[in-house]
Amino acid sequence: MDNDLGKILKQQRITVPLTLQELAAQSGVSSSHLGRIERGERFPSARILRKISRPLGFDEDELFTLAGFLSPQTPGVAEESSWYSGRQLDPYVARMLAEEPPEIQRSVIGVLSLIKSIARSLPR
Amino acid sequence: MDNDLGKILKQQRITVPLTLQELAAQSGVSSSHLGRIERGERFPSARILRKISRPLGFDEDELFTLAGFLSPQTPGVAEESSWYSGRQLDPYVARMLAEEPPEIQRSVIGVLSLIKSIARSLPR
DNA sequence: ATTATAATTTGCCAAATGGCAAATGTCAAC
DNA sequence: GTTGACATTTGCCATTTGGCAAATTATAAT
């Protein structure tokens, strides 16, 4: 039941968005294997993680950390480590948004707060 | 012939210095497996590399790079802005989004591309 | 040289990985 | 409904990984 990685990978694939076959084509990993990884039937090797990191918009070391291959704190330039605790911006998101002109970037925030206000008025 | 990693690992083990058995004891990897890795009969998995990195005095990511699991220079987690092309991210937008949990951040991108696809199908 | 002891290698095996092809599911158009 | 085009899952299999124990090879010490 402790399958974060599979869920994270699937979540990211869905939101990119990609199908298993498309991800397979872009990464060179078979779709059946990818599927099994997502639902926790197989554990991805470093080679596989490396192959799928780019198409999914992850940094290589990011996936390695999630897989437990690499310790949470990234050496490099000392930086705040608790990264997935939500204090920091997802690199993929940052990269995508940076492609947009500034006014679009800001309206994204507007849409987000709109959605959140809708959520607040929803029966729970 | 094409075995840098094995030689490097052995060289490092010799100069530490350690025997295969000592390294096995400190790392929790069997000495027979370590021996095979050194002479290139087996290729170490990420899990094994992680276990032997400390006793050998390597940084984890260092061995991963030598093994070809990680690209030569991995940028730190937070400063990819240097290699994103073109525009940059509005600091206000970045700060707002960073407050959200990662899955929300990513679904924002999904919403954005949805909106863009709708926009493209609109009469001008 | 002959032990004793430590270090390395080999044989064998269980478990895991990952691909291919067939089976199954899903969903829209007709 | 049926069909067809996808996407996902499953069955099966080759390959690889990594451990254990036995065999071999140093390395001393007497």
Coordinates of C-alpha atoms (C1' of nucleotides) in Angstrom, one line a residue:
Chain A
M1 CA 0.0 0.0 0.0
D2 CA 3.0 2.3 0.2
N3 CA 3.1 3.2 -3.4
D4 CA 3.8 6.9 -3.6
L5 CA 6.0 6.6 -6.6
G6 CA 3.5 4.9 -8.9
K7 CA 0.8 7.4 -8.0
I8 CA 3.1 10.3 -8.5
L9 CA 4.2 9.1 -11.9
K10 CA 0.7 8.4 -13.0
Q11 CA -0.5 11.7 -11.7
Q12 CA 2.2 13.5 -13.6
R13 CA 1.6 11.5 -16.8
I14 CA -2.1 12.4 -16.6
T15 CA -1.5 16.1 -16.1
V16 CA 1.2 16.4 -18.7
P17 CA -0.9 14.9 -20.4
L18 CA 0.2 11.6 -22.0
T19 CA -1.1 8.1 -22.5
L20 CA 1.0 5.1 -21.5
Q21 CA 1.7 4.5 -25.2
E22 CA 2.8 8.0 -25.8
L23 CA 5.1 8.0 -22.8
A24 CA 6.4 4.7 -24.0
A25 CA 7.2 6.1 -27.4
Q26 CA 8.9 9.1 -26.0
S27 CA 10.9 7.3 -23.3
G28 CA 11.6 4.0 -25.0
V29 CA 10.1 2.0 -22.2
S30 CA 7.4 -0.4 -23.0
S31 CA 3.9 0.7 -22.1
S32 CA 3.1 -2.5 -20.3
H33 CA 6.1 -2.0 -18.0
L34 CA 5.1 1.6 -17.4
G35 CA 1.6 0.5 -16.5
R36 CA 2.9 -2.0 -14.0
I37 CA 5.2 0.6 -12.5
E38 CA 2.3 3.0 -12.0
R39 CA 0.2 0.4 -10.2
G40 CA 3.1 -0.8 -8.1
E41 CA 3.5 -4.2 -9.7
R42 CA 7.1 -3.4 -10.7
F43 CA 9.6 -1.1 -9.3
P44 CA 11.5 1.0 -11.8
S45 CA 15.2 0.7 -12.1
A46 CA 17.4 3.8 -12.3
R47 CA 17.7 3.3 -16.1
I48 CA 14.0 3.4 -16.5
L49 CA 13.6 6.4 -14.2
R50 CA 16.2 8.2 -16.2
K51 CA 14.3 7.5 -19.4
I52 CA 11.0 8.7 -18.3
S53 CA 12.1 11.7 -16.3
R54 CA 12.4 14.1 -19.3
P55 CA 9.1 13.3 -21.0
L56 CA 7.3 13.7 -17.6
G57 CA 9.0 17.0 -16.9
F58 CA 10.9 15.8 -13.9
D59 CA 14.5 16.4 -13.1
E60 CA 16.5 13.2 -13.1
D61 CA 17.6 13.5 -9.5
E62 CA 14.0 14.4 -8.5
L63 CA 12.7 11.0 -9.5
F64 CA 15.7 9.3 -8.0
T65 CA 14.9 11.0 -4.7
L66 CA 11.3 10.0 -4.9
A67 CA 12.3 6.4 -5.6
G68 CA 14.6 6.4 -2.6
F69 CA 17.7 6.1 -4.6
L70 CA 19.0 9.5 -3.6
S71 CA 18.8 11.1 -0.2
P72 CA 16.3 13.9 0.2
Q73 CA 18.9 16.7 0.5
T74 CA 20.4 17.5 -2.8
P75 CA 24.0 18.5 -2.5
G76 CA 24.7 21.1 -5.2
V77 CA 24.1 24.6 -4.0
A78 CA 22.8 24.4 -0.5
E79 CA 19.2 25.1 -0.6
E80 CA 16.1 24.5 1.5
S81 CA 15.6 20.8 1.3
S82 CA 12.0 20.0 2.2
W83 CA 11.0 20.3 -1.3
Y84 CA 7.9 18.4 -1.7
S85 CA 6.4 19.8 1.5
G86 CA 4.8 22.3 -0.8
R87 CA 7.0 25.3 -0.2
Q88 CA 8.6 25.2 -3.6
L89 CA 7.6 25.4 -7.1
D90 CA 7.5 22.3 -9.3
P91 CA 10.2 22.7 -12.0
Y92 CA 7.9 21.3 -14.6
V93 CA 5.2 23.8 -13.7
A94 CA 7.7 26.6 -13.6
R95 CA 9.1 25.7 -17.0
M96 CA 5.7 25.5 -18.6
L97 CA 4.4 28.7 -17.1
A98 CA 7.6 30.6 -18.1
E99 CA 6.7 30.0 -21.7
E100 CA 3.7 32.1 -21.3
P101 CA 3.6 35.9 -21.5
P102 CA 3.3 37.7 -18.1
E103 CA -0.4 38.5 -18.3
I104 CA -1.2 34.9 -19.0
Q105 CA 0.9 33.8 -16.0
R106 CA -1.0 36.2 -13.7
S107 CA -4.4 35.2 -15.0
V108 CA -3.5 31.6 -14.1
I109 CA -3.4 32.8 -10.5
G110 CA -6.8 34.4 -11.0
V111 CA -8.3 31.2 -12.3
L112 CA -6.8 29.3 -9.5
S113 CA -8.3 31.5 -6.8
L114 CA -11.6 31.3 -8.7
I115 CA -11.5 27.6 -8.5
K116 CA -10.7 27.7 -4.8
S117 CA -13.6 30.0 -4.1
I118 CA -15.9 27.6 -5.9
A119 CA -14.4 24.8 -3.9
R120 CA -15.2 26.6 -0.7
S121 CA -18.9 26.9 -1.6
L122 CA -19.1 23.2 -2.5
P123 CA -21.0 20.8 -0.2
R124 CA -18.4 18.7 1.5
Chain B
M1 CA 37.3 -3.5 -21.7
D2 CA 34.6 -0.9 -21.4
N3 CA 34.5 -1.1 -17.6
D4 CA 35.5 2.2 -16.0
L5 CA 33.1 1.8 -13.1
G6 CA 34.5 -1.5 -11.8
K7 CA 38.0 -0.2 -12.0
I8 CA 37.1 3.0 -10.3
L9 CA 35.3 1.2 -7.5
K10 CA 38.2 -1.2 -6.9
Q11 CA 40.8 1.5 -7.1
Q12 CA 38.9 3.5 -4.5
R13 CA 38.3 0.4 -2.3
I14 CA 42.1 -0.4 -2.4
T15 CA 43.1 3.2 -1.5
V16 CA 40.6 3.6 1.3
P17 CA 41.8 0.8 2.2
L18 CA 39.2 -2.0 2.5
T19 CA 38.9 -5.6 1.6
L20 CA 35.9 -6.9 -0.2
Q21 CA 34.7 -8.5 3.0
E22 CA 35.1 -5.3 5.0
L23 CA 33.3 -3.3 2.4
A24 CA 30.6 -6.0 2.4
A25 CA 30.2 -5.7 6.2
Q26 CA 30.0 -1.9 6.1
S27 CA 27.7 -1.7 3.1
G28 CA 25.5 -4.7 3.6
V29 CA 26.3 -6.0 0.1
S30 CA 27.7 -9.5 -0.3
S31 CA 31.4 -9.6 -1.0
S32 CA 30.9 -12.0 -3.9
H33 CA 28.6 -9.5 -5.6
L34 CA 31.0 -6.7 -5.0
G35 CA 33.8 -8.7 -6.5
R36 CA 31.8 -9.4 -9.6
I37 CA 30.9 -5.7 -9.9
E38 CA 34.6 -4.7 -9.7
R39 CA 35.6 -7.0 -12.5
G40 CA 32.6 -6.1 -14.6
E41 CA 30.7 -9.3 -14.4
R42 CA 27.7 -7.6 -12.9
F43 CA 26.4 -4.1 -13.1
P44 CA 25.4 -2.5 -9.8
S45 CA 21.9 -1.3 -9.3
A46 CA 21.1 2.1 -7.8
R47 CA 20.3 0.4 -4.5
I48 CA 23.8 -1.2 -4.4
L49 CA 25.6 2.0 -5.4
R50 CA 23.8 3.9 -2.7
K51 CA 24.9 1.3 -0.1
I52 CA 28.6 1.4 -1.0
S53 CA 28.9 5.1 -1.6
R54 CA 29.4 6.1 2.0
P55 CA 31.9 3.4 3.0
L56 CA 34.0 4.2 -0.2
G57 CA 33.9 8.0 0.5
F58 CA 31.8 8.9 -2.5
D59 CA 28.9 11.2 -2.7
E60 CA 25.8 9.3 -3.8
D61 CA 25.2 11.4 -6.9
E62 CA 28.9 11.0 -7.8
L63 CA 28.6 7.2 -8.2
F64 CA 25.3 7.6 -10.0
T65 CA 27.0 9.8 -12.5
L66 CA 29.8 7.4 -12.9
A67 CA 27.3 4.7 -13.5
G68 CA 25.6 6.7 -16.1
F69 CA 22.4 7.0 -14.1
L70 CA 22.7 10.7 -13.7
S71 CA 23.8 13.3 -16.3
P72 CA 27.3 14.7 -15.6
Q73 CA 26.2 18.0 -14.1
T74 CA 22.9 18.0 -12.2
P75 CA 21.6 21.4 -11.5
G76 CA 20.4 22.0 -8.0
V77 CA 16.7 21.7 -7.5
A78 CA 15.8 25.3 -7.3
E79 CA 17.8 27.2 -9.8
E80 CA 16.7 25.9 -13.2
S81 CA 15.9 29.4 -14.3
S82 CA 19.3 29.5 -15.9
W83 CA 18.5 26.9 -18.5
Y84 CA 14.9 27.6 -19.1
S85 CA 14.9 29.3 -22.4
G86 CA 13.4 32.7 -23.1
R87 CA 11.1 34.2 -20.7
Q88 CA 11.1 34.0 -17.0
L89 CA 8.5 33.4 -14.4
D90 CA 6.7 36.3 -12.7
P91 CA 7.9 36.2 -9.1
Y92 CA 4.4 36.9 -7.8
V93 CA 3.0 34.0 -9.7
A94 CA 5.8 31.8 -8.5
R95 CA 5.3 32.8 -4.9
M96 CA 1.5 32.2 -5.1
L97 CA 1.8 28.8 -6.8
A98 CA 4.6 27.7 -4.4
E99 CA 2.0 27.9 -1.6
E100 CA 0.0 25.1 -3.2
P101 CA 0.7 21.4 -2.9
P102 CA 2.5 19.9 -5.9
E103 CA -0.5 18.1 -7.4
I104 CA -2.4 21.4 -7.5
Q105 CA 0.6 23.1 -9.1
R106 CA 0.6 20.5 -11.8
S107 CA -3.1 20.5 -12.5
V108 CA -2.8 24.2 -13.0
I109 CA -0.8 23.4 -16.1
G110 CA -3.5 21.0 -17.2
V111 CA -6.1 23.7 -16.8
L112 CA -4.0 26.1 -18.7
S113 CA -3.5 23.9 -21.7
L114 CA -7.2 23.0 -21.7
I115 CA -8.1 26.7 -21.8
K116 CA -5.6 27.2 -24.6
S117 CA -7.1 24.4 -26.7
I118 CA -10.5 26.0 -26.2
A119 CA -9.2 29.3 -27.2
R120 CA -7.6 28.0 -30.3
S121 CA -11.0 26.7 -31.5
L122 CA -12.7 30.0 -31.0
P123 CA -13.6 32.3 -33.9
R124 CA -11.4 35.4 -34.1
Chain C
dA1 C1' 57.2 -26.8 3.1
dT2 C1' 53.0 -27.0 5.9
dT3 C1' 49.7 -25.4 8.2
dA4 C1' 46.2 -21.7 9.5
dT5 C1' 43.7 -17.8 8.2
dA6 C1' 42.0 -14.3 5.4
dA7 C1' 40.6 -12.7 0.7
dT8 C1' 38.7 -13.5 -3.6
dT9 C1' 36.3 -16.1 -7.1
dT10 C1' 32.9 -19.5 -8.8
dG11 C1' 28.6 -22.4 -9.0
dC12 C1' 24.1 -22.3 -8.3
dC13 C1' 19.8 -20.4 -7.4
dA14 C1' 15.6 -17.3 -6.1
dA15 C1' 13.7 -13.1 -7.1
dA16 C1' 13.1 -9.1 -9.8
dT17 C1' 13.2 -6.6 -14.2
dG18 C1' 11.4 -5.5 -18.5
dG19 C1' 9.7 -6.6 -23.4
dC20 C1' 6.4 -8.7 -26.7
dA21 C1' 2.1 -10.2 -28.0
dA22 C1' -2.4 -11.4 -26.9
dA23 C1' -6.4 -10.2 -24.1
dT24 C1' -9.3 -7.0 -22.2
dG25 C1' -11.4 -2.3 -21.4
dT26 C1' -13.1 2.2 -23.0
dC27 C1' -15.4 5.3 -25.7
dA28 C1' -16.9 7.7 -29.7
dA29 C1' -19.2 7.3 -34.2
dC30 C1' -22.4 5.1 -36.8
Chain D
dG1 C1' -27.2 -2.3 -30.4
dT2 C1' -22.1 -3.0 -33.7
dT3 C1' -18.0 -1.5 -35.2
dG4 C1' -13.4 0.3 -35.0
dA5 C1' -9.7 2.7 -32.9
dC6 C1' -7.4 3.5 -29.0
dA7 C1' -5.6 2.6 -24.2
dT8 C1' -4.6 -0.4 -20.5
dT9 C1' -3.7 -4.9 -18.5
dT10 C1' -2.2 -9.7 -18.5
dG11 C1' 0.5 -14.0 -19.7
dC12 C1' 4.6 -15.6 -20.7
dC13 C1' 9.4 -15.5 -21.1
dA14 C1' 14.5 -14.1 -21.4
dT15 C1' 17.8 -11.6 -18.9
dT16 C1' 19.8 -9.6 -14.9
dT17 C1' 20.6 -9.0 -10.2
dG18 C1' 22.4 -10.3 -5.9
dG19 C1' 23.0 -13.7 -2.0
dC20 C1' 24.8 -18.1 0.0
dA21 C1' 28.0 -21.6 0.3
dA22 C1' 31.7 -24.1 -1.6
dA23 C1' 36.1 -23.8 -3.9
dT24 C1' 40.1 -21.5 -5.0
dT25 C1' 43.8 -18.3 -4.2
dA26 C1' 46.8 -15.4 -1.7
dT27 C1' 49.3 -14.3 2.8
dA28 C1' 51.5 -15.2 6.8
dA29 C1' 53.5 -17.8 10.6
dT30 C1' 55.8 -21.5 12.4

